[in-house]
Structure formats: structure tokens, C-alpha cells
PDB file of C-alpha atoms in Angstrom:
ATOM      1  CA  MET D   7      35.253 -21.472 -15.224  1.00 45.00           C
ATOM      2  CA  ASN D   8      37.783 -23.681 -16.961  1.00 44.00           C
ATOM      3  CA  GLU D   9      36.975 -22.821 -20.576  1.00 61.00           C
ATOM      4  CA  GLN D  10      39.207 -20.635 -22.727  1.00 89.00           C
ATOM      5  CA  SER D  11      38.872 -17.032 -21.602  1.00 93.00           C
ATOM      6  CA  ALA D  12      37.492 -14.225 -23.731  1.00 96.00           C
ATOM      7  CA  ILE D  13      38.326 -11.763 -20.934  1.00 97.00           C
ATOM      8  CA  ARG D  14      40.743 -12.106 -18.050  1.00 97.00           C
ATOM      9  CA  LEU D  15      41.288  -9.668 -15.199  1.00 97.00           C
ATOM     10  CA  GLU D  16      44.161 -10.403 -12.811  1.00 96.00           C
ATOM     11  CA  GLY D  17      44.566  -8.369  -9.636  1.00 95.00           C
ATOM     12  CA  VAL D  18      42.863  -5.344 -11.199  1.00 95.00           C
ATOM     13  CA  GLU D  19      42.420  -2.294  -8.977  1.00 94.00           C
ATOM     14  CA  GLN D  20      41.182   1.222  -9.624  1.00 92.00           C
ATOM     15  CA  GLN D  21      41.303   3.850  -6.879  1.00 89.00           C
ATOM     16  CA  ARG D  22      39.177   6.991  -7.041  1.00 84.00           C
ATOM     17  CA  SER D  23      38.467   9.598  -4.380  1.00 79.00           C
ATOM     18  CA  HIS D  24      34.949   8.277  -3.826  1.00 84.00           C
ATOM     19  CA  PHE D  25      35.296   4.611  -4.781  1.00 85.00           C
ATOM     20  CA  ARG D  26      37.750   1.731  -4.856  1.00 89.00           C
ATOM     21  CA  LEU D  27      37.336  -1.098  -7.346  1.00 90.00           C
ATOM     22  CA  GLY D  28      39.079  -4.386  -6.738  1.00 83.00           C
ATOM     23  CA  PRO D  29      41.303  -6.188  -6.495  1.00 93.00           C
ATOM     24  CA  ILE D  30      39.425  -8.241  -9.087  1.00 94.00           C
ATOM     25  CA  THR D  31      40.558 -11.528 -10.578  1.00 95.00           C
ATOM     26  CA  LEU D  32      38.011 -12.882 -13.034  1.00 95.00           C
ATOM     27  CA  ASP D  33      37.798 -15.073 -16.151  1.00 96.00           C
ATOM     28  CA  ILE D  34      34.956 -14.625 -18.665  1.00 97.00           C
ATOM     29  CA  PRO D  35      34.705 -17.799 -20.785  1.00 96.00           C
ATOM     30  CA  LEU D  36      34.761 -17.690 -24.564  1.00 96.00           C
ATOM     31  CA  GLY D  37      31.548 -18.728 -26.311  1.00 96.00           C
ATOM     32  CA  TYR D  38      29.134 -18.064 -23.426  1.00 97.00           C
ATOM     33  CA  VAL D  39      26.936 -15.332 -21.990  1.00 97.00           C
ATOM     34  CA  THR D  40      28.086 -14.003 -18.622  1.00 97.00           C
ATOM     35  CA  ALA D  41      25.928 -11.585 -16.634  1.00 96.00           C
ATOM     36  CA  ILE D  42      27.253  -9.240 -13.962  1.00 95.00           C
ATOM     37  CA  VAL D  43      24.648  -8.577 -11.288  1.00 92.00           C
ATOM     38  CA  GLY D  44      25.027  -5.989  -8.555  1.00 88.00           C
ATOM     39  CA  PRO D  45      23.590  -2.800  -7.067  1.00 85.00           C
ATOM     40  CA  ASN D  46      24.293   0.629  -8.532  1.00 82.00           C
ATOM     41  CA  GLY D  47      27.796   1.746  -7.663  1.00 81.00           C
ATOM     42  CA  SER D  48      29.201  -1.760  -7.367  1.00 84.00           C
ATOM     43  CA  GLY D  49      31.740  -1.247 -10.166  1.00 85.00           C
ATOM     44  CA  LYS D  50      30.052  -2.789 -13.210  1.00 88.00           C
ATOM     45  CA  SER D  51      30.289   0.202 -15.551  1.00 87.00           C
ATOM     46  CA  SER D  52      33.811   1.009 -14.355  1.00 89.00           C
ATOM     47  CA  THR D  53      34.846  -2.532 -15.257  1.00 92.00           C
ATOM     48  CA  PHE D  54      33.421  -2.164 -18.770  1.00 92.00           C
ATOM     49  CA  ARG D  55      35.314   1.098 -19.277  1.00 91.00           C
ATOM     50  CA  MET D  56      38.592  -0.513 -18.246  1.00 93.00           C
ATOM     51  CA  LEU D  57      37.999  -3.411 -20.652  1.00 95.00           C
ATOM     52  CA  LEU D  58      37.769  -0.853 -23.469  1.00 93.00           C
ATOM     53  CA  ASP D  59      40.736   1.195 -22.191  1.00 91.00           C
ATOM     54  CA  LEU D  60      38.402   4.158 -21.708  1.00 90.00           C
ATOM     55  CA  ALA D  61      39.588   4.227 -18.088  1.00 89.00           C
ATOM     56  CA  LYS D  62      42.878   2.979 -16.670  1.00 90.00           C
ATOM     57  CA  ALA D  63      43.456   0.395 -13.979  1.00 90.00           C
ATOM     58  CA  ASP D  64      45.945   1.407 -11.287  1.00 91.00           C
ATOM     59  CA  LYS D  65      47.113  -2.163 -10.775  1.00 94.00           C
ATOM     60  CA  GLY D  66      46.744  -5.562 -12.428  1.00 95.00           C
ATOM     61  CA  THR D  67      46.414  -6.773 -15.999  1.00 96.00           C
ATOM     62  CA  ILE D  68      43.433  -7.019 -18.341  1.00 96.00           C
ATOM     63  CA  THR D  69      43.371  -9.276 -21.396  1.00 96.00           C
ATOM     64  CA  VAL D  70      40.534  -9.129 -23.955  1.00 96.00           C
ATOM     65  CA  LEU D  71      40.386 -11.623 -26.847  1.00 95.00           C
ATOM     66  CA  GLY D  72      44.071 -12.366 -26.338  1.00 93.00           C
ATOM     67  CA  HIS D  73      45.120  -8.688 -26.386  1.00 93.00           C
ATOM     68  CA  ARG D  74      46.578  -7.138 -23.247  1.00 94.00           C
ATOM     69  CA  ILE D  75      44.845  -3.811 -22.652  1.00 93.00           C
ATOM     70  CA  GLY D  76      47.237  -0.877 -22.622  1.00 86.00           C
ATOM     71  CA  ASP D  77      49.894  -2.561 -24.791  1.00 83.00           C
ATOM     72  CA  GLY D  78      50.096  -0.486 -27.949  1.00 77.00           C
ATOM     73  CA  SER D  79      47.380   0.168 -30.509  1.00 80.00           C
ATOM     74  CA  ASP D  80      44.032  -1.496 -29.869  1.00 85.00           C
ATOM     75  CA  THR D  81      42.254  -0.436 -33.083  1.00 87.00           C
ATOM     76  CA  ALA D  82      42.173  -3.982 -34.447  1.00 91.00           C
ATOM     77  CA  LEU D  83      40.838  -5.283 -31.123  1.00 93.00           C
ATOM     78  CA  LYS D  84      38.038  -2.728 -30.954  1.00 91.00           C
ATOM     79  CA  ARG D  85      36.866  -3.791 -34.422  1.00 93.00           C
ATOM     80  CA  ARG D  86      36.121  -7.185 -32.836  1.00 95.00           C
ATOM     81  CA  ILE D  87      34.012  -5.720 -30.025  1.00 96.00           C
ATOM     82  CA  GLY D  88      30.493  -4.287 -29.844  1.00 95.00           C
ATOM     83  CA  TYR D  89      29.843  -1.986 -26.877  1.00 95.00           C
ATOM     84  CA  LEU D  90      26.475  -0.739 -25.656  1.00 94.00           C
ATOM     85  CA  PRO D  91      26.879   1.731 -22.759  1.00 90.00           C
ATOM     86  CA  GLU D  92      24.137   2.365 -20.234  1.00 86.00           C
ATOM     87  CA  GLN D  93      24.123   6.097 -21.023  1.00 83.00           C
ATOM     88  CA  PHE D  94      24.782   7.741 -24.391  1.00 82.00           C
ATOM     89  CA  GLY D  95      26.741  10.977 -24.678  1.00 73.00           C
ATOM     90  CA  SER D  96      25.262  14.194 -26.028  1.00 70.00           C
ATOM     91  CA  HIS D  97      28.183  15.009 -28.353  1.00 73.00           C
ATOM     92  CA  ASP D  98      26.510  13.411 -31.400  1.00 75.00           C
ATOM     93  CA  GLY D  99      22.921  14.345 -30.550  1.00 66.00           C
ATOM     94  CA  GLY D 100      22.573  16.788 -33.432  1.00 81.00           C
ATOM     95  CA  MET D 101      23.489  14.148 -36.027  1.00 88.00           C
ATOM     96  CA  LYS D 102      21.017  12.101 -37.960  1.00 93.00           C
ATOM     97  CA  ALA D 103      21.329   8.411 -37.103  1.00 94.00           C
ATOM     98  CA  SER D 104      22.133   7.672 -40.751  1.00 95.00           C
ATOM     99  CA  ALA D 105      25.064  10.119 -40.609  1.00 95.00           C
ATOM    100  CA  LYS D 106      26.453   8.372 -37.541  1.00 94.00           C
ATOM    101  CA  THR D 107      26.036   5.052 -39.333  1.00 96.00           C
ATOM    102  CA  ASN D 108      27.936   6.323 -42.392  1.00 95.00           C
ATOM    103  CA  PHE D 109      30.739   7.571 -40.149  1.00 93.00           C
ATOM    104  CA  THR D 110      30.875   4.338 -38.126  1.00 93.00           C
ATOM    105  CA  LYS D 111      30.745   1.728 -40.875  1.00 93.00           C
ATOM    106  CA  VAL D 112      34.005   2.807 -42.536  1.00 92.00           C
ATOM    107  CA  TRP D 113      35.919   1.446 -39.534  1.00 91.00           C
ATOM    108  CA  TYR D 114      34.634  -2.100 -39.994  1.00 92.00           C
ATOM    109  CA  ASP D 115      35.684  -4.494 -42.744  1.00 89.00           C
ATOM    110  CA  GLN D 116      32.752  -6.801 -41.943  1.00 90.00           C
ATOM    111  CA  TRP D 117      30.066  -4.117 -41.991  1.00 94.00           C
ATOM    112  CA  ASP D 118      26.820  -5.803 -43.072  1.00 96.00           C
ATOM    113  CA  VAL D 119      24.303  -3.337 -44.495  1.00 96.00           C
ATOM    114  CA  ASN D 120      21.691  -6.068 -44.945  1.00 97.00           C
ATOM    115  CA  LEU D 121      21.882  -7.045 -41.269  1.00 97.00           C
ATOM    116  CA  TYR D 122      21.767  -3.392 -40.244  1.00 97.00           C
ATOM    117  CA  ARG D 123      18.624  -2.787 -42.298  1.00 97.00           C
ATOM    118  CA  GLU D 124      17.021  -5.999 -41.028  1.00 97.00           C
ATOM    119  CA  LEU D 125      17.613  -4.965 -37.412  1.00 97.00           C
ATOM    120  CA  LEU D 126      16.215  -1.482 -38.004  1.00 97.00           C
ATOM    121  CA  ARG D 127      13.130  -3.096 -39.512  1.00 96.00           C
ATOM    122  CA  LEU D 128      12.715  -5.509 -36.597  1.00 95.00           C
ATOM    123  CA  PHE D 129      13.130  -2.663 -34.109  1.00 95.00           C
ATOM    124  CA  GLU D 130      10.966  -0.279 -36.163  1.00 95.00           C
ATOM    125  CA  VAL D 131      13.612   2.454 -36.166  1.00 95.00           C
ATOM    126  CA  ASP D 132      13.860   5.245 -38.754  1.00 95.00           C
ATOM    127  CA  ASP D 133      17.537   6.214 -39.036  1.00 94.00           C
ATOM    128  CA  SER D 134      16.691   9.497 -40.773  1.00 94.00           C
ATOM    129  CA  MET D 135      15.828  10.893 -37.321  1.00 93.00           C
ATOM    130  CA  LYS D 136      18.265  13.004 -35.351  1.00 93.00           C
ATOM    131  CA  LEU D 137      19.696  11.161 -32.370  1.00 92.00           C
ATOM    132  CA  ASN D 138      18.593  13.810 -29.881  1.00 90.00           C
ATOM    133  CA  ARG D 139      14.994  13.525 -31.125  1.00 92.00           C
ATOM    134  CA  MET D 140      14.854   9.807 -30.386  1.00 92.00           C
ATOM    135  CA  SER D 141      13.281   8.462 -27.196  1.00 91.00           C
ATOM    136  CA  LYS D 142      15.564   6.545 -24.862  1.00 91.00           C
ATOM    137  CA  GLY D 143      14.173   3.235 -26.115  1.00 92.00           C
ATOM    138  CA  THR D 144      14.451   4.182 -29.798  1.00 94.00           C
ATOM    139  CA  ARG D 145      18.044   5.371 -29.329  1.00 93.00           C
ATOM    140  CA  ARG D 146      18.872   2.083 -27.633  1.00 94.00           C
ATOM    141  CA  LYS D 147      17.341   0.076 -30.480  1.00 95.00           C
ATOM    142  CA  TYR D 148      19.322   2.070 -33.038  1.00 96.00           C
ATOM    143  CA  GLU D 149      22.589   1.592 -31.117  1.00 95.00           C
ATOM    144  CA  LEU D 150      21.914  -2.160 -30.842  1.00 96.00           C
ATOM    145  CA  ALA D 151      21.502  -2.371 -34.619  1.00 96.00           C
ATOM    146  CA  LEU D 152      24.636  -0.291 -35.200  1.00 96.00           C
ATOM    147  CA  MET D 153      26.650  -2.409 -32.777  1.00 95.00           C
ATOM    148  CA  LEU D 154      25.602  -5.772 -34.226  1.00 96.00           C
ATOM    149  CA  ALA D 155      25.964  -4.839 -37.898  1.00 96.00           C
ATOM    150  CA  HIS D 156      29.726  -5.411 -37.994  1.00 95.00           C
ATOM    151  CA  HIS D 157      29.528  -8.986 -36.609  1.00 95.00           C
ATOM    152  CA  PRO D 158      31.591  -8.430 -33.441  1.00 96.00           C
ATOM    153  CA  GLU D 159      33.088 -11.439 -31.652  1.00 96.00           C
ATOM    154  CA  LEU D 160      32.455  -9.942 -28.219  1.00 97.00           C
ATOM    155  CA  LEU D 161      29.505  -7.885 -26.967  1.00 97.00           C
ATOM    156  CA  LEU D 162      29.814  -5.690 -23.891  1.00 97.00           C
ATOM    157  CA  LEU D 163      26.272  -4.738 -22.884  1.00 96.00           C
ATOM    158  CA  ASP D 164      25.681  -2.360 -19.983  1.00 93.00           C
ATOM    159  CA  GLU D 165      21.988  -2.647 -19.014  1.00 91.00           C
ATOM    160  CA  PRO D 166      20.972  -3.617 -22.579  1.00 92.00           C
ATOM    161  CA  SER D 167      17.203  -3.452 -22.045  1.00 90.00           C
ATOM    162  CA  SER D 168      17.137  -0.039 -20.359  1.00 89.00           C
ATOM    163  CA  GLY D 169      14.247   1.936 -21.875  1.00 87.00           C
ATOM    164  CA  LEU D 170      12.841  -0.967 -23.923  1.00 90.00           C
ATOM    165  CA  ASP D 171       9.181  -1.944 -23.726  1.00 92.00           C
ATOM    166  CA  PRO D 172       8.284  -5.645 -23.158  1.00 92.00           C
ATOM    167  CA  LEU D 173       7.654  -6.442 -26.838  1.00 93.00           C
ATOM    168  CA  VAL D 174      10.954  -4.930 -27.968  1.00 93.00           C
ATOM    169  CA  TRP D 175      12.684  -6.642 -25.048  1.00 94.00           C
ATOM    170  CA  ARG D 176      11.574 -10.037 -26.363  1.00 94.00           C
ATOM    171  CA  THR D 177      12.820  -9.104 -29.833  1.00 94.00           C
ATOM    172  CA  MET D 178      16.196  -8.161 -28.352  1.00 95.00           C
ATOM    173  CA  ILE D 179      16.422 -11.469 -26.474  1.00 96.00           C
ATOM    174  CA  ASP D 180      15.704 -13.382 -29.709  1.00 95.00           C
ATOM    175  CA  ILE D 181      18.337 -11.379 -31.600  1.00 96.00           C
ATOM    176  CA  LEU D 182      20.980 -12.022 -28.933  1.00 96.00           C
ATOM    177  CA  HIS D 183      20.153 -15.745 -28.926  1.00 96.00           C
ATOM    178  CA  ARG D 184      20.594 -15.741 -32.691  1.00 94.00           C
ATOM    179  CA  TYR D 185      23.895 -13.877 -32.318  1.00 95.00           C
ATOM    180  CA  MET D 186      25.194 -16.631 -30.009  1.00 96.00           C
ATOM    181  CA  GLU D 187      24.283 -19.462 -32.406  1.00 93.00           C
ATOM    182  CA  HIS D 188      27.687 -19.112 -34.099  1.00 88.00           C
ATOM    183  CA  GLY D 189      29.219 -20.822 -31.069  1.00 84.00           C
ATOM    184  CA  ASP D 190      32.427 -18.766 -30.873  1.00 90.00           C
ATOM    185  CA  ARG D 191      30.910 -15.471 -29.756  1.00 96.00           C
ATOM    186  CA  THR D 192      30.802 -14.066 -26.247  1.00 97.00           C
ATOM    187  CA  ILE D 193      28.534 -11.686 -24.356  1.00 98.00           C
ATOM    188  CA  LEU D 194      29.391  -9.933 -21.118  1.00 98.00           C
ATOM    189  CA  MET D 195      26.449  -7.955 -19.837  1.00 96.00           C
ATOM    190  CA  ALA D 196      25.419  -6.050 -16.734  1.00 94.00           C
ATOM    191  CA  SER D 197      21.741  -6.302 -15.911  1.00 90.00           C
ATOM    192  CA  HIS D 198      19.235  -5.636 -13.137  1.00 83.00           C
ATOM    193  CA  ILE D 199      16.516  -7.615 -14.941  1.00 86.00           C
ATOM    194  CA  ILE D 200      16.139 -11.062 -13.378  1.00 86.00           C
ATOM    195  CA  GLU D 201      14.245 -12.546 -16.314  1.00 89.00           C
ATOM    196  CA  GLU D 202      16.869 -11.204 -18.714  1.00 92.00           C
ATOM    197  CA  VAL D 203      19.637 -12.946 -16.793  1.00 92.00           C
ATOM    198  CA  LYS D 204      17.632 -16.173 -16.631  1.00 91.00           C
ATOM    199  CA  ARG D 205      16.889 -16.112 -20.368  1.00 92.00           C
ATOM    200  CA  LEU D 206      20.388 -15.233 -21.571  1.00 95.00           C
ATOM    201  CA  ALA D 207      23.142 -15.999 -19.086  1.00 96.00           C
ATOM    202  CA  ASP D 208      25.227 -19.146 -18.792  1.00 96.00           C
ATOM    203  CA  TYR D 209      27.305 -17.722 -15.929  1.00 97.00           C
ATOM    204  CA  ILE D 210      26.498 -15.118 -13.299  1.00 95.00           C
ATOM    205  CA  VAL D 211      29.010 -12.825 -11.565  1.00 95.00           C
ATOM    206  CA  PHE D 212      27.843 -11.022  -8.423  1.00 93.00           C
ATOM    207  CA  MET D 213      29.495  -7.675  -7.624  1.00 91.00           C
ATOM    208  CA  GLY D 214      29.227  -5.342  -4.650  1.00 87.00           C
ATOM    209  CA  TYR D 215      31.416  -2.828  -2.855  1.00 86.00           C
ATOM    210  CA  GLY D 216      33.794  -2.891  -5.828  1.00 89.00           C
ATOM    211  CA  GLN D 217      34.430  -6.615  -5.345  1.00 90.00           C
ATOM    212  CA  VAL D 218      33.488  -9.843  -7.088  1.00 93.00           C
ATOM    213  CA  LEU D 219      31.335 -11.617  -4.497  1.00 92.00           C
ATOM    214  CA  GLY D 220      30.902 -14.890  -6.381  1.00 91.00           C
ATOM    215  CA  VAL D 221      30.889 -16.530  -9.809  1.00 94.00           C
ATOM    216  CA  TYR D 222      28.358 -19.271 -10.564  1.00 94.00           C
ATOM    217  CA  GLU D 223      27.074 -21.406 -13.404  1.00 95.00           C
ATOM    218  CA  LYS D 224      23.446 -20.330 -13.732  1.00 93.00           C
ATOM    219  CA  ASP D 225      21.649 -23.674 -13.445  1.00 91.00           C
ATOM    220  CA  GLU D 226      23.863 -24.750 -10.560  1.00 92.00           C
ATOM    221  CA  LEU D 227      23.212 -21.440  -8.815  1.00 93.00           C
ATOM    222  CA  PHE D 228      19.433 -21.769  -8.829  1.00 91.00           C
ATOM    223  CA  SER D 229      19.520 -25.429  -7.811  1.00 93.00           C
ATOM    224  CA  SER D 230      21.942 -24.902  -4.914  1.00 95.00           C
ATOM    225  CA  TRP D 231      20.741 -21.696  -3.217  1.00 96.00           C
ATOM    226  CA  HIS D 232      17.643 -22.416  -1.129  1.00 97.00           C
ATOM    227  CA  ALA D 233      15.980 -21.251   2.044  1.00 97.00           C
ATOM    228  CA  PHE D 234      14.866 -23.966   4.476  1.00 96.00           C
ATOM    229  CA  TYR D 235      12.169 -23.324   7.056  1.00 96.00           C
ATOM    230  CA  ILE D 236      12.757 -25.325  10.232  1.00 95.00           C
ATOM    231  CA  ASN D 237      10.551 -25.979  13.227  1.00 91.00           C
ATOM    232  CA  SER D 238      11.979 -28.831  15.234  1.00 89.00           C
ATOM    233  CA  GLU D 239      12.251 -29.555  18.951  1.00 87.00           C
ATOM    234  CA  GLY D 240      15.678 -28.683  20.334  1.00 87.00           C
ATOM    235  CA  PHE D 241      16.743 -26.823  17.185  1.00 90.00           C
ATOM    236  CA  THR D 242      18.668 -23.652  18.079  1.00 91.00           C
ATOM    237  CA  LYS D 243      20.603 -20.901  16.326  1.00 91.00           C
ATOM    238  CA  LYS D 244      23.796 -22.703  17.292  1.00 92.00           C
ATOM    239  CA  THR D 245      22.514 -25.864  15.571  1.00 93.00           C
ATOM    240  CA  ALA D 246      21.595 -23.795  12.509  1.00 94.00           C
ATOM    241  CA  GLN D 247      25.199 -22.635  12.179  1.00 94.00           C
ATOM    242  CA  SER D 248      26.179 -26.254  11.438  1.00 95.00           C
ATOM    243  CA  VAL D 249      23.900 -26.559   8.385  1.00 96.00           C
ATOM    244  CA  PRO D 250      26.137 -27.157   5.311  1.00 97.00           C
ATOM    245  CA  GLY D 251      26.554 -24.028   3.183  1.00 96.00           C
ATOM    246  CA  GLN D 252      24.724 -21.872   5.730  1.00 95.00           C
ATOM    247  CA  CYS D 253      24.775 -18.208   4.689  1.00 93.00           C
ATOM    248  CA  SER D 254      22.155 -16.602   6.895  1.00 92.00           C
ATOM    249  CA  ILE D 255      19.925 -17.492   9.819  1.00 94.00           C
ATOM    250  CA  GLU D 256      16.682 -15.738  10.688  1.00 93.00           C
ATOM    251  CA  GLU D 257      14.361 -16.471  13.609  1.00 92.00           C
ATOM    252  CA  THR D 258      10.796 -16.269  12.321  1.00 91.00           C
ATOM    253  CA  GLY D 259       8.957 -16.730  15.635  1.00 87.00           C
ATOM    254  CA  GLY D 260       7.371 -19.653  17.428  1.00 86.00           C
ATOM    255  CA  GLY D 261      10.669 -21.549  17.504  1.00 87.00           C
ATOM    256  CA  SER D 262      10.956 -21.491  13.716  1.00 93.00           C
ATOM    257  CA  TYR D 263      13.983 -20.536  11.634  1.00 95.00           C
ATOM    258  CA  ARG D 264      14.687 -19.541   8.051  1.00 95.00           C
ATOM    259  CA  ILE D 265      18.106 -20.765   6.954  1.00 96.00           C
ATOM    260  CA  VAL D 266      19.672 -19.793   3.634  1.00 96.00           C
ATOM    261  CA  THR D 267      22.217 -22.232   2.235  1.00 97.00           C
ATOM    262  CA  ARG D 268      24.276 -22.327  -0.938  1.00 95.00           C
ATOM    263  CA  LYS D 269      24.490 -26.139  -0.696  1.00 96.00           C
ATOM    264  CA  ALA D 270      20.836 -27.160  -0.803  1.00 96.00           C
ATOM    265  CA  LEU D 271      21.284 -30.899  -1.391  1.00 96.00           C
ATOM    266  CA  GLU D 272      23.952 -31.311   1.309  1.00 97.00           C
ATOM    267  CA  ALA D 273      21.886 -29.221   3.723  1.00 97.00           C
ATOM    268  CA  GLU D 274      18.744 -31.280   3.137  1.00 96.00           C
ATOM    269  CA  GLN D 275      20.617 -34.549   3.621  1.00 96.00           C
ATOM    270  CA  TRP D 276      22.236 -33.239   6.807  1.00 96.00           C
ATOM    271  CA  LEU D 277      18.884 -32.095   8.230  1.00 95.00           C
ATOM    272  CA  GLU D 278      17.345 -35.495   7.492  1.00 94.00           C
ATOM    273  CA  ARG D 279      20.239 -37.315   9.172  1.00 95.00           C
ATOM    274  CA  GLU D 280      19.893 -35.083  12.220  1.00 93.00           C
ATOM    275  CA  GLN D 281      16.126 -35.754  12.211  1.00 93.00           C
ATOM    276  CA  ILE D 282      15.371 -32.054  12.000  1.00 94.00           C
ATOM    277  CA  ARG D 283      11.910 -31.272  10.677  1.00 92.00           C
ATOM    278  CA  ILE D 284      11.744 -29.184   7.499  1.00 94.00           C
ATOM    279  CA  ILE D 285       8.398 -27.366   7.238  1.00 94.00           C
ATOM    280  CA  GLY D 286       9.150 -25.620   3.964  1.00 95.00           C
ATOM    281  CA  ARG D 287      11.786 -24.759   1.379  1.00 94.00           C
ATOM    282  CA  GLN D 288      12.165 -22.120  -1.297  1.00 95.00           C
ATOM    283  CA  ALA D 289      14.578 -21.617  -4.183  1.00 94.00           C
ATOM    284  CA  LEU D 290      16.137 -18.149  -4.001  1.00 94.00           C
ATOM    285  CA  ASN D 291      15.948 -15.664  -6.857  1.00 90.00           C
ATOM    286  CA  LEU D 292      18.827 -13.434  -7.946  1.00 90.00           C
ATOM    287  CA  ASP D 293      17.812 -10.521  -5.737  1.00 89.00           C
ATOM    288  CA  ASP D 294      17.708 -12.746  -2.664  1.00 91.00           C
ATOM    289  CA  ILE D 295      21.111 -14.263  -3.399  1.00 92.00           C
ATOM    290  CA  LEU D 296      22.658 -10.865  -4.079  1.00 89.00           C
ATOM    291  CA  ALA D 297      21.251  -9.497  -0.815  1.00 89.00           C
ATOM    292  CA  VAL D 298      22.851 -12.357   1.142  1.00 91.00           C
ATOM    293  CA  LEU D 299      26.225 -11.891  -0.592  1.00 90.00           C
ATOM    294  CA  ILE D 300      26.136  -8.123  -0.050  1.00 88.00           C
ATOM    295  CA  GLU D 301      25.377  -8.604   3.648  1.00 87.00           C
ATOM    296  CA  GLN D 302      28.232 -11.117   3.997  1.00 85.00           C
ATOM    297  CA  GLU D 303      30.633  -8.652   2.347  1.00 83.00           C
ATOM    298  CA  ARG D 304      29.385  -5.825   4.568  1.00 83.00           C
ATOM    299  CA  ILE D 305      30.057  -7.915   7.659  1.00 82.00           C
ATOM    300  CA  ARG D 306      33.507  -8.894   6.330  1.00 79.00           C
ATOM    301  CA  VAL D 307      34.438  -5.246   5.655  1.00 74.00           C
ATOM    302  CA  ARG D 308      33.250  -4.123   9.096  1.00 78.00           C
ATOM    303  CA  SER D 309      35.217  -6.863  10.838  1.00 71.00           C
TER     304      SER D 309
END
């Protein structure tokens, strides 16, 4: 990513008794949507908390919208950020949503009551309800409206569609697309939903074992990661290891092989030059790619 960075992590590490995060060096480009994809426990939520200075890094530096995290007051910075956590605390559960809104809006110079009301209408949320009486999906819709109503420059979304039904999910996708139309706004989100990543993301970051396993431009990712199915006389596992971009090799029986490559075009050209018969090919989805990257990292750690 060569664009101007909205977020930059350099050599960031966080050590806990049960988990080590990092070292992570990562740039999140300004004006784009970046999705972090990884299994539970890979470090996604911990990374969000460090970006907001809700948890401290043991090593490295973090810069958000030009502000180095941990250097003095960050009140002005946090006014420029909208954060949607995966889980909501219980400390404000007894409040009416409208009371939380009245408390929250005084912190934001750009609070937009018209936008807030429009979003509540679109999401069909009644903010006279107490927060602890809301369903998970309704609470999430309310928090989305509250977060967007002050026109933040940066959204940090941790599993944004958790608890939303399909119709509301589509509404959320449309709202986030509209949010990005300004051109100078940025979204960093963590998501398990493949279709959500496909619909929203410009860049994809894979995480596992507390590490960044790869950063890819979305369209390039889906065009370059393929599985080739080979059945050709004289083709062996040793030959398969020479396929450009080879990431995994699987014998499928009857002298056939399934080879995953992250360089599909180069691999296809190489196979044709070597006169190796391709009996099938398949573009990989996010889950498949993540599984390959996780397995590679597991092997690296063990060795």
C-alpha cells in the first residue's frame, strides 16, 4: 500500500500471559476500506483496542490520523473516530438510548441530529428503549447510528454485522458505501462475513497467531489465488513444488494433484510451457486463502 496512511503500526508488540501479538508493521491507507480477516483469537480486537489507546502496546509505535498514540491528550483525535466494538459493556444497560445519545453528542462539534434521526428511521430503532432491553441486533443498529452521527473521518468496526438480519445487513452496507462517497474517509473493519468483505473492502489483511500473514488488494487477491487440478503423465510432488507461487500440494488420488498458488497467471503459463495437463481450476474464497496462510504460519512456527 503506497497511499497516504490513515493508520500506521511499526514493530508493535503486546505480550500477555496467554497470548502474544506481533511484532506487527502495517499501513492502512487513507480513503479506503480495509478488512482484517482471521480466526477468533488472532489479535483483531486487541489491535483495535491499541489503536484507541484502550490497551497499551509493549513495543513499537502506533499513529492514527497523524497522531502518535500515547503522546499526550487524544481527545481531539477521538472526536474524529467512530468505534463499533464487537461486544458492548453492561455499564450503561440501565440507560435509555436517548439518554446515552444526549450524553454522547455534547462531545462532538459536528453532531448531526438530522443524520442520527434518519439512521434510526432506516434501522427502525426506537431510542426511547433502555439499552439492556434491546436485542443484540437492535443495540448494534442504535450504536451504528450513534457512531455515524458525528461524521467521523475514520471508522473502526469490529464485526459490524454481528446480530443483524439479512435485510438490515444490506441497509448497513448501503449506509457504509454512502459514508465512503466523501472520498477522504477510511474504514478499518474486522469481519468473518465473506460477502461483507467482498462488498466493502478495497484491501484485505489476513491475521493469525497474533501476526499479519499477508496484505492484499482485493481484486488482485481473488484473481491471483487459484487451485489447479493436475493429472499429467510423469507429474510428481517434486514437480509440483516448482509451480510458481505454490502454497500447498494435495494428492487427490489416481495420480492427480490439487495445487494452490498465489500466482495464478504465472502458474498457468508455466504449466502450459511444461506441457502439464490441467484438468480443472478454481478461484479460492477468503476462507480457503486464510486456511492456507494459517497452515503456512503453523509450519513456520513449528520449524
